[in-house]
Amino acid sequence: MKLIHVSILIILLFFLAACDKEVNFKEHLAKIYSTAFGSMIDENNAANSNTNYIAVDMSHFSDLKEQDKQEILKYFEDKYKIKVMDASYEKLLQMDLYNPDTMVLDGVLLRIEKVDFVANDFLFEGSKYRAGTHAYGYKGIVHFKNGTWQIKESKQTWES
């Protein structure tokens, strides 16, 4: 009888642990992407110096609602106290936010090109661009732990 009670207890604990690990990513996309983009902007601060804006290219994010995009932009405006916009490289050129003499953007462009959701992890590959000689590639993992999304790992993968 004691063995049955212990077995039931172990099974219940297993199910409770499994329930705790399941995360609905769609409910947290703004926070997930903000955390991933934030890890890239915080690296290689030389590329961030004397910037007039942060551009976050969300043009290819079909999974983000407009509310999520606005939340991401607001996160960066509040944190860095600088103009933030949703814009691609091409849009920045059209808006004359590129200096053709120096071939440098007046700000920093952040992009996430590849994502994958695995268990409680959001795997991403992205880039930070300021100029041809100030561009960096990143690979990272945003992890859901203790009710929050946080960087588990982030590393620079290339530089130009």
Short mmCIF file of N, CA and C in Angstrom, two decimals:
data_model
loop_
_atom_site.label_atom_id
_atom_site.label_comp_id
_atom_site.label_asym_id
_atom_site.label_seq_id
_atom_site.Cartn_x
_atom_site.Cartn_y
_atom_site.Cartn_z
N MET A 1 0.83 -1.19 0.00
CA MET A 1 0.00 0.00 0.00
C MET A 1 0.88 1.26 0.00
N LYS A 2 1.93 1.20 0.81
CA LYS A 2 2.85 2.33 0.89
C LYS A 2 3.51 2.58 -0.47
N LEU A 3 3.82 1.51 -1.19
CA LEU A 3 4.43 1.63 -2.51
C LEU A 3 3.49 2.32 -3.49
N ILE A 4 2.20 2.05 -3.40
CA ILE A 4 1.21 2.68 -4.28
C ILE A 4 1.16 4.18 -4.00
N HIS A 5 1.14 4.58 -2.74
CA HIS A 5 1.10 6.00 -2.38
C HIS A 5 2.35 6.73 -2.87
N VAL A 6 3.48 6.12 -2.71
CA VAL A 6 4.73 6.72 -3.17
C VAL A 6 4.72 6.84 -4.70
N SER A 7 4.24 5.82 -5.37
CA SER A 7 4.17 5.84 -6.83
C SER A 7 3.24 6.95 -7.31
N ILE A 8 2.09 7.08 -6.68
CA ILE A 8 1.14 8.13 -7.05
C ILE A 8 1.76 9.50 -6.81
N LEU A 9 2.43 9.67 -5.71
CA LEU A 9 3.08 10.93 -5.38
C LEU A 9 4.14 11.29 -6.43
N ILE A 10 4.93 10.33 -6.82
CA ILE A 10 5.96 10.56 -7.83
C ILE A 10 5.32 10.95 -9.17
N ILE A 11 4.27 10.26 -9.55
CA ILE A 11 3.58 10.58 -10.80
C ILE A 11 3.00 12.00 -10.75
N LEU A 12 2.36 12.36 -9.64
CA LEU A 12 1.80 13.71 -9.49
C LEU A 12 2.90 14.77 -9.57
N LEU A 13 4.01 14.53 -8.91
CA LEU A 13 5.12 15.48 -8.97
C LEU A 13 5.65 15.62 -10.40
N PHE A 14 5.70 14.52 -11.11
CA PHE A 14 6.16 14.55 -12.50
C PHE A 14 5.22 15.42 -13.34
N PHE A 15 3.90 15.23 -13.19
CA PHE A 15 2.95 16.02 -13.96
C PHE A 15 2.99 17.50 -13.57
N LEU A 16 3.14 17.78 -12.30
CA LEU A 16 3.24 19.18 -11.86
C LEU A 16 4.49 19.84 -12.43
N ALA A 17 5.58 19.13 -12.43
CA ALA A 17 6.82 19.68 -12.99
C ALA A 17 6.67 19.90 -14.50
N ALA A 18 6.02 18.98 -15.18
CA ALA A 18 5.82 19.11 -16.62
C ALA A 18 4.92 20.30 -16.94
N CYS A 19 3.87 20.52 -16.13
CA CYS A 19 2.97 21.65 -16.34
C CYS A 19 3.71 22.96 -16.16
N ASP A 20 4.61 23.02 -15.21
CA ASP A 20 5.36 24.23 -14.93
C ASP A 20 6.28 24.59 -16.10
N LYS A 21 6.72 23.60 -16.85
CA LYS A 21 7.69 23.83 -17.91
C LYS A 21 7.05 24.26 -19.22
N GLU A 22 5.76 24.04 -19.40
CA GLU A 22 5.13 24.41 -20.65
C GLU A 22 4.84 25.90 -20.66
N VAL A 23 5.29 26.58 -21.73
CA VAL A 23 5.12 28.01 -21.85
C VAL A 23 4.46 28.31 -23.18
N ASN A 24 3.46 29.19 -23.15
CA ASN A 24 2.83 29.63 -24.37
C ASN A 24 3.60 30.85 -24.88
N PHE A 25 4.47 30.64 -25.85
CA PHE A 25 5.34 31.69 -26.35
C PHE A 25 4.56 32.88 -26.90
N LYS A 26 3.44 32.63 -27.55
CA LYS A 26 2.68 33.72 -28.19
C LYS A 26 2.20 34.76 -27.19
N GLU A 27 2.01 34.37 -25.94
CA GLU A 27 1.58 35.31 -24.92
C GLU A 27 2.72 36.22 -24.45
N HIS A 28 3.95 35.89 -24.80
CA HIS A 28 5.12 36.60 -24.28
C HIS A 28 6.04 37.15 -25.38
N LEU A 29 5.57 37.23 -26.60
CA LEU A 29 6.46 37.59 -27.71
C LEU A 29 7.13 38.94 -27.54
N ALA A 30 6.41 39.93 -27.07
CA ALA A 30 7.01 41.26 -26.90
C ALA A 30 8.18 41.20 -25.92
N LYS A 31 8.01 40.53 -24.82
CA LYS A 31 9.08 40.42 -23.81
C LYS A 31 10.24 39.58 -24.35
N ILE A 32 9.93 38.51 -25.05
CA ILE A 32 10.97 37.64 -25.60
C ILE A 32 11.84 38.41 -26.59
N TYR A 33 11.19 39.06 -27.55
CA TYR A 33 11.95 39.80 -28.56
C TYR A 33 12.69 40.99 -27.93
N SER A 34 12.08 41.67 -26.98
CA SER A 34 12.76 42.79 -26.31
C SER A 34 14.04 42.30 -25.62
N THR A 35 13.95 41.17 -24.98
CA THR A 35 15.11 40.60 -24.30
C THR A 35 16.21 40.22 -25.30
N ALA A 36 15.81 39.60 -26.40
CA ALA A 36 16.79 39.21 -27.42
C ALA A 36 17.44 40.44 -28.06
N PHE A 37 16.62 41.42 -28.48
CA PHE A 37 17.18 42.64 -29.07
C PHE A 37 18.05 43.38 -28.05
N GLY A 38 17.63 43.38 -26.79
CA GLY A 38 18.38 44.06 -25.74
C GLY A 38 19.76 43.47 -25.55
N SER A 39 19.87 42.15 -25.69
CA SER A 39 21.18 41.52 -25.53
C SER A 39 22.13 41.96 -26.64
N MET A 40 21.59 42.21 -27.82
CA MET A 40 22.44 42.64 -28.93
C MET A 40 22.86 44.11 -28.78
N ILE A 41 21.94 44.96 -28.36
CA ILE A 41 22.27 46.38 -28.24
C ILE A 41 23.28 46.61 -27.12
N ASP A 42 23.26 45.76 -26.10
CA ASP A 42 24.17 45.93 -24.97
C ASP A 42 25.59 45.47 -25.26
N GLU A 43 25.80 44.75 -26.36
CA GLU A 43 27.13 44.30 -26.75
C GLU A 43 27.78 45.32 -27.68
N ASN A 44 29.09 45.39 -27.68
CA ASN A 44 29.86 46.25 -28.59
C ASN A 44 29.35 47.69 -28.57
N ASN A 45 29.50 48.32 -27.43
CA ASN A 45 28.96 49.66 -27.24
C ASN A 45 29.56 50.70 -28.16
N ALA A 46 30.71 50.44 -28.76
CA ALA A 46 31.31 51.41 -29.69
C ALA A 46 30.36 51.69 -30.85
N ALA A 47 29.63 50.68 -31.29
CA ALA A 47 28.68 50.86 -32.40
C ALA A 47 27.48 51.69 -31.97
N ASN A 48 27.26 51.83 -30.67
CA ASN A 48 26.11 52.59 -30.16
C ASN A 48 26.42 54.07 -29.94
N SER A 49 27.70 54.45 -29.97
CA SER A 49 28.07 55.82 -29.61
C SER A 49 27.58 56.82 -30.66
N ASN A 50 27.17 57.97 -30.16
CA ASN A 50 26.70 59.08 -31.00
C ASN A 50 25.56 58.67 -31.94
N THR A 51 24.65 57.86 -31.44
CA THR A 51 23.51 57.46 -32.25
C THR A 51 22.33 58.37 -31.98
N ASN A 52 21.51 58.57 -33.01
CA ASN A 52 20.32 59.39 -32.90
C ASN A 52 19.05 58.56 -32.74
N TYR A 53 19.16 57.27 -32.98
CA TYR A 53 17.98 56.41 -32.90
C TYR A 53 18.40 54.94 -32.81
N ILE A 54 17.43 54.13 -32.45
CA ILE A 54 17.53 52.68 -32.55
C ILE A 54 16.42 52.25 -33.50
N ALA A 55 16.79 51.56 -34.56
CA ALA A 55 15.80 51.01 -35.49
C ALA A 55 15.72 49.50 -35.24
N VAL A 56 14.52 49.02 -35.05
CA VAL A 56 14.29 47.59 -34.84
C VAL A 56 13.51 47.11 -36.06
N ASP A 57 14.12 46.26 -36.84
CA ASP A 57 13.48 45.77 -38.07
C ASP A 57 12.55 44.60 -37.72
N MET A 58 11.26 44.89 -37.72
CA MET A 58 10.26 43.86 -37.42
C MET A 58 9.40 43.58 -38.65
N SER A 59 9.89 43.98 -39.82
CA SER A 59 9.10 43.88 -41.05
C SER A 59 8.76 42.44 -41.44
N HIS A 60 9.54 41.49 -41.01
CA HIS A 60 9.29 40.09 -41.38
C HIS A 60 8.75 39.25 -40.22
N PHE A 61 8.28 39.89 -39.17
CA PHE A 61 7.74 39.15 -38.02
C PHE A 61 6.23 38.97 -38.19
N SER A 62 5.84 37.87 -38.77
CA SER A 62 4.41 37.62 -38.98
C SER A 62 3.70 37.22 -37.69
N ASP A 63 4.45 36.77 -36.70
CA ASP A 63 3.84 36.31 -35.45
C ASP A 63 3.57 37.45 -34.46
N LEU A 64 4.08 38.65 -34.73
CA LEU A 64 3.90 39.77 -33.80
C LEU A 64 2.67 40.59 -34.15
N LYS A 65 1.85 40.88 -33.16
CA LYS A 65 0.72 41.78 -33.33
C LYS A 65 1.25 43.21 -33.23
N GLU A 66 0.48 44.15 -33.71
CA GLU A 66 0.88 45.56 -33.65
C GLU A 66 1.13 45.98 -32.21
N GLN A 67 0.32 45.50 -31.28
CA GLN A 67 0.50 45.81 -29.85
C GLN A 67 1.86 45.31 -29.35
N ASP A 68 2.28 44.12 -29.78
CA ASP A 68 3.59 43.59 -29.40
C ASP A 68 4.71 44.48 -29.93
N LYS A 69 4.58 44.91 -31.18
CA LYS A 69 5.60 45.78 -31.78
C LYS A 69 5.72 47.09 -31.00
N GLN A 70 4.58 47.67 -30.65
CA GLN A 70 4.60 48.93 -29.90
C GLN A 70 5.23 48.73 -28.52
N GLU A 71 4.97 47.59 -27.91
CA GLU A 71 5.56 47.28 -26.60
C GLU A 71 7.09 47.16 -26.69
N ILE A 72 7.58 46.56 -27.77
CA ILE A 72 9.02 46.44 -27.98
C ILE A 72 9.64 47.82 -28.16
N LEU A 73 9.04 48.65 -28.99
CA LEU A 73 9.57 50.00 -29.21
C LEU A 73 9.57 50.81 -27.92
N LYS A 74 8.50 50.71 -27.15
CA LYS A 74 8.40 51.45 -25.89
C LYS A 74 9.47 50.98 -24.90
N TYR A 75 9.74 49.68 -24.88
CA TYR A 75 10.77 49.14 -24.00
C TYR A 75 12.11 49.84 -24.24
N PHE A 76 12.48 49.96 -25.52
CA PHE A 76 13.76 50.60 -25.85
C PHE A 76 13.73 52.11 -25.62
N GLU A 77 12.61 52.75 -25.89
CA GLU A 77 12.51 54.19 -25.61
C GLU A 77 12.68 54.46 -24.12
N ASP A 78 12.02 53.67 -23.31
CA ASP A 78 12.10 53.85 -21.85
C ASP A 78 13.50 53.53 -21.33
N LYS A 79 14.11 52.49 -21.83
CA LYS A 79 15.41 52.06 -21.31
C LYS A 79 16.56 52.94 -21.77
N TYR A 80 16.56 53.36 -23.03
CA TYR A 80 17.71 54.07 -23.59
C TYR A 80 17.46 55.57 -23.81
N LYS A 81 16.22 56.01 -23.59
CA LYS A 81 15.88 57.44 -23.71
C LYS A 81 16.33 58.01 -25.06
N ILE A 82 15.98 57.31 -26.12
CA ILE A 82 16.36 57.70 -27.47
C ILE A 82 15.20 57.37 -28.41
N LYS A 83 15.17 58.00 -29.56
CA LYS A 83 14.12 57.72 -30.54
C LYS A 83 14.26 56.28 -31.01
N VAL A 84 13.13 55.57 -31.07
CA VAL A 84 13.12 54.17 -31.49
C VAL A 84 12.05 54.01 -32.56
N MET A 85 12.36 53.25 -33.59
CA MET A 85 11.39 53.05 -34.67
C MET A 85 11.47 51.64 -35.22
N ASP A 86 10.38 51.22 -35.85
CA ASP A 86 10.33 49.96 -36.57
C ASP A 86 10.70 50.29 -38.01
N ALA A 87 11.91 49.92 -38.43
CA ALA A 87 12.36 50.27 -39.77
C ALA A 87 13.41 49.28 -40.26
N SER A 88 13.34 48.99 -41.54
CA SER A 88 14.36 48.16 -42.20
C SER A 88 15.48 49.07 -42.68
N TYR A 89 16.56 48.47 -43.13
CA TYR A 89 17.68 49.21 -43.69
C TYR A 89 17.21 50.07 -44.87
N GLU A 90 16.42 49.49 -45.74
CA GLU A 90 15.92 50.20 -46.91
C GLU A 90 15.07 51.40 -46.51
N LYS A 91 14.25 51.22 -45.49
CA LYS A 91 13.40 52.32 -45.02
C LYS A 91 14.26 53.44 -44.42
N LEU A 92 15.31 53.08 -43.70
CA LEU A 92 16.21 54.09 -43.14
C LEU A 92 16.88 54.91 -44.25
N LEU A 93 17.26 54.25 -45.33
CA LEU A 93 17.84 54.96 -46.47
C LEU A 93 16.83 55.92 -47.08
N GLN A 94 15.58 55.46 -47.23
CA GLN A 94 14.52 56.30 -47.78
C GLN A 94 14.24 57.50 -46.89
N MET A 95 14.42 57.34 -45.60
CA MET A 95 14.15 58.41 -44.64
C MET A 95 15.36 59.33 -44.46
N ASP A 96 16.42 59.12 -45.25
CA ASP A 96 17.65 59.91 -45.16
C ASP A 96 18.29 59.84 -43.77
N LEU A 97 18.27 58.66 -43.17
CA LEU A 97 18.88 58.45 -41.86
C LEU A 97 20.22 57.72 -42.00
N TYR A 98 20.86 57.96 -43.10
CA TYR A 98 22.14 57.36 -43.45
C TYR A 98 23.01 58.47 -44.02
N ASN A 99 24.24 58.52 -43.59
CA ASN A 99 25.16 59.54 -44.07
C ASN A 99 25.96 58.95 -45.24
N PRO A 100 25.68 59.37 -46.48
CA PRO A 100 26.39 58.79 -47.63
C PRO A 100 27.88 59.15 -47.67
N ASP A 101 28.26 60.25 -47.03
CA ASP A 101 29.67 60.64 -47.02
C ASP A 101 30.50 59.69 -46.16
N THR A 102 29.98 59.33 -45.00
CA THR A 102 30.70 58.44 -44.10
C THR A 102 30.26 56.99 -44.24
N MET A 103 29.14 56.76 -44.95
CA MET A 103 28.53 55.45 -45.13
C MET A 103 28.17 54.81 -43.79
N VAL A 104 27.64 55.63 -42.88
CA VAL A 104 27.28 55.19 -41.54
C VAL A 104 25.83 55.60 -41.28
N LEU A 105 25.09 54.70 -40.67
CA LEU A 105 23.74 55.06 -40.21
C LEU A 105 23.85 56.07 -39.08
N ASP A 106 22.85 56.93 -38.95
CA ASP A 106 22.82 57.88 -37.85
C ASP A 106 22.40 57.21 -36.54
N GLY A 107 22.06 55.95 -36.63
CA GLY A 107 21.64 55.18 -35.46
C GLY A 107 22.09 53.73 -35.58
N VAL A 108 21.43 52.87 -34.86
CA VAL A 108 21.75 51.44 -34.85
C VAL A 108 20.54 50.67 -35.35
N LEU A 109 20.79 49.71 -36.21
CA LEU A 109 19.73 48.85 -36.75
C LEU A 109 19.86 47.46 -36.15
N LEU A 110 18.79 46.97 -35.54
CA LEU A 110 18.74 45.63 -34.96
C LEU A 110 17.82 44.75 -35.79
N ARG A 111 18.28 43.53 -36.05
CA ARG A 111 17.46 42.56 -36.80
C ARG A 111 17.58 41.19 -36.16
N ILE A 112 16.49 40.44 -36.19
CA ILE A 112 16.53 39.02 -35.84
C ILE A 112 16.09 38.28 -37.09
N GLU A 113 17.01 37.47 -37.61
CA GLU A 113 16.76 36.79 -38.88
C GLU A 113 16.22 35.38 -38.73
N LYS A 114 16.56 34.72 -37.63
CA LYS A 114 16.18 33.31 -37.48
C LYS A 114 15.76 33.06 -36.04
N VAL A 115 14.64 32.35 -35.86
CA VAL A 115 14.17 32.02 -34.52
C VAL A 115 13.71 30.56 -34.47
N ASP A 116 13.75 30.02 -33.26
CA ASP A 116 13.23 28.68 -33.03
C ASP A 116 12.79 28.59 -31.57
N PHE A 117 11.65 27.99 -31.34
CA PHE A 117 11.13 27.80 -30.00
C PHE A 117 11.31 26.34 -29.61
N VAL A 118 12.09 26.10 -28.54
CA VAL A 118 12.34 24.74 -28.08
C VAL A 118 12.15 24.72 -26.57
N ALA A 119 11.18 23.91 -26.11
CA ALA A 119 10.87 23.81 -24.68
C ALA A 119 10.65 25.22 -24.12
N ASN A 120 11.43 25.64 -23.14
CA ASN A 120 11.31 26.98 -22.56
C ASN A 120 12.31 27.96 -23.15
N ASP A 121 12.89 27.62 -24.27
CA ASP A 121 13.93 28.43 -24.87
C ASP A 121 13.50 29.03 -26.20
N PHE A 122 13.89 30.27 -26.40
CA PHE A 122 13.72 30.98 -27.66
C PHE A 122 15.12 31.17 -28.22
N LEU A 123 15.44 30.45 -29.29
CA LEU A 123 16.75 30.52 -29.91
C LEU A 123 16.70 31.54 -31.03
N PHE A 124 17.70 32.42 -31.09
CA PHE A 124 17.67 33.44 -32.13
C PHE A 124 19.04 33.69 -32.72
N GLU A 125 19.03 34.16 -33.96
CA GLU A 125 20.22 34.67 -34.64
C GLU A 125 19.85 36.04 -35.16
N GLY A 126 20.70 37.01 -34.89
CA GLY A 126 20.39 38.37 -35.30
C GLY A 126 21.64 39.18 -35.57
N SER A 127 21.42 40.47 -35.81
CA SER A 127 22.55 41.35 -36.11
C SER A 127 22.28 42.76 -35.63
N LYS A 128 23.40 43.47 -35.42
CA LYS A 128 23.37 44.89 -35.09
C LYS A 128 24.24 45.57 -36.15
N TYR A 129 23.67 46.58 -36.81
CA TYR A 129 24.37 47.23 -37.91
C TYR A 129 24.43 48.74 -37.68
N ARG A 130 25.59 49.29 -37.88
CA ARG A 130 25.78 50.74 -37.86
C ARG A 130 26.43 51.17 -39.16
N ALA A 131 27.39 50.39 -39.64
CA ALA A 131 28.09 50.65 -40.90
C ALA A 131 28.74 49.35 -41.34
N GLY A 132 29.29 49.38 -42.54
CA GLY A 132 29.96 48.18 -43.04
C GLY A 132 31.09 47.71 -42.14
N THR A 133 31.70 48.65 -41.42
CA THR A 133 32.78 48.27 -40.50
C THR A 133 32.32 48.22 -39.05
N HIS A 134 31.04 48.39 -38.82
CA HIS A 134 30.46 48.29 -37.48
C HIS A 134 29.18 47.46 -37.54
N ALA A 135 29.34 46.21 -37.92
CA ALA A 135 28.22 45.28 -37.97
C ALA A 135 28.61 44.01 -37.21
N TYR A 136 27.64 43.46 -36.50
CA TYR A 136 27.93 42.31 -35.64
C TYR A 136 26.79 41.30 -35.72
N GLY A 137 27.14 40.04 -35.73
CA GLY A 137 26.16 38.97 -35.71
C GLY A 137 26.11 38.33 -34.34
N TYR A 138 24.92 37.89 -33.94
CA TYR A 138 24.74 37.30 -32.62
C TYR A 138 23.89 36.04 -32.71
N LYS A 139 24.12 35.19 -31.76
CA LYS A 139 23.34 33.98 -31.59
C LYS A 139 23.06 33.90 -30.09
N GLY A 140 21.81 33.61 -29.74
CA GLY A 140 21.51 33.57 -28.31
C GLY A 140 20.30 32.74 -27.97
N ILE A 141 20.10 32.63 -26.67
CA ILE A 141 18.96 31.89 -26.13
C ILE A 141 18.30 32.75 -25.07
N VAL A 142 17.00 32.97 -25.23
CA VAL A 142 16.20 33.62 -24.20
C VAL A 142 15.44 32.49 -23.51
N HIS A 143 15.53 32.44 -22.20
CA HIS A 143 15.01 31.31 -21.43
C HIS A 143 13.95 31.78 -20.43
N PHE A 144 12.88 31.00 -20.29
CA PHE A 144 11.84 31.30 -19.32
C PHE A 144 12.18 30.59 -18.02
N LYS A 145 12.45 31.39 -16.98
CA LYS A 145 12.83 30.82 -15.69
C LYS A 145 12.24 31.68 -14.58
N ASN A 146 11.65 31.03 -13.61
CA ASN A 146 11.06 31.71 -12.45
C ASN A 146 10.09 32.82 -12.86
N GLY A 147 9.32 32.55 -13.92
CA GLY A 147 8.28 33.49 -14.35
C GLY A 147 8.76 34.67 -15.17
N THR A 148 10.04 34.69 -15.58
CA THR A 148 10.53 35.80 -16.39
C THR A 148 11.37 35.28 -17.56
N TRP A 149 11.46 36.10 -18.59
CA TRP A 149 12.30 35.80 -19.74
C TRP A 149 13.63 36.48 -19.54
N GLN A 150 14.70 35.72 -19.69
CA GLN A 150 16.04 36.26 -19.47
C GLN A 150 17.03 35.61 -20.42
N ILE A 151 18.11 36.33 -20.66
CA ILE A 151 19.15 35.80 -21.54
C ILE A 151 19.85 34.64 -20.84
N LYS A 152 19.84 33.50 -21.47
CA LYS A 152 20.54 32.33 -20.96
C LYS A 152 21.95 32.29 -21.56
N GLU A 153 22.03 32.69 -22.83
CA GLU A 153 23.31 32.69 -23.52
C GLU A 153 23.23 33.67 -24.69
N SER A 154 24.29 34.41 -24.90
CA SER A 154 24.38 35.32 -26.04
C SER A 154 25.85 35.44 -26.42
N LYS A 155 26.12 35.25 -27.69
CA LYS A 155 27.52 35.38 -28.13
C LYS A 155 27.58 36.00 -29.50
N GLN A 156 28.64 36.72 -29.71
CA GLN A 156 28.90 37.32 -31.01
C GLN A 156 29.42 36.23 -31.93
N THR A 157 28.86 36.15 -33.14
CA THR A 157 29.27 35.09 -34.07
C THR A 157 30.08 35.62 -35.25
N TRP A 158 29.96 36.89 -35.55
CA TRP A 158 30.75 37.49 -36.62
C TRP A 158 30.85 39.00 -36.41
N GLU A 159 31.80 39.61 -37.11
CA GLU A 159 32.02 41.06 -37.03
C GLU A 159 32.56 41.53 -38.38
N SER A 160 32.11 42.71 -38.79
CA SER A 160 32.70 43.27 -40.00
C SER A 160 33.11 44.72 -39.77
#
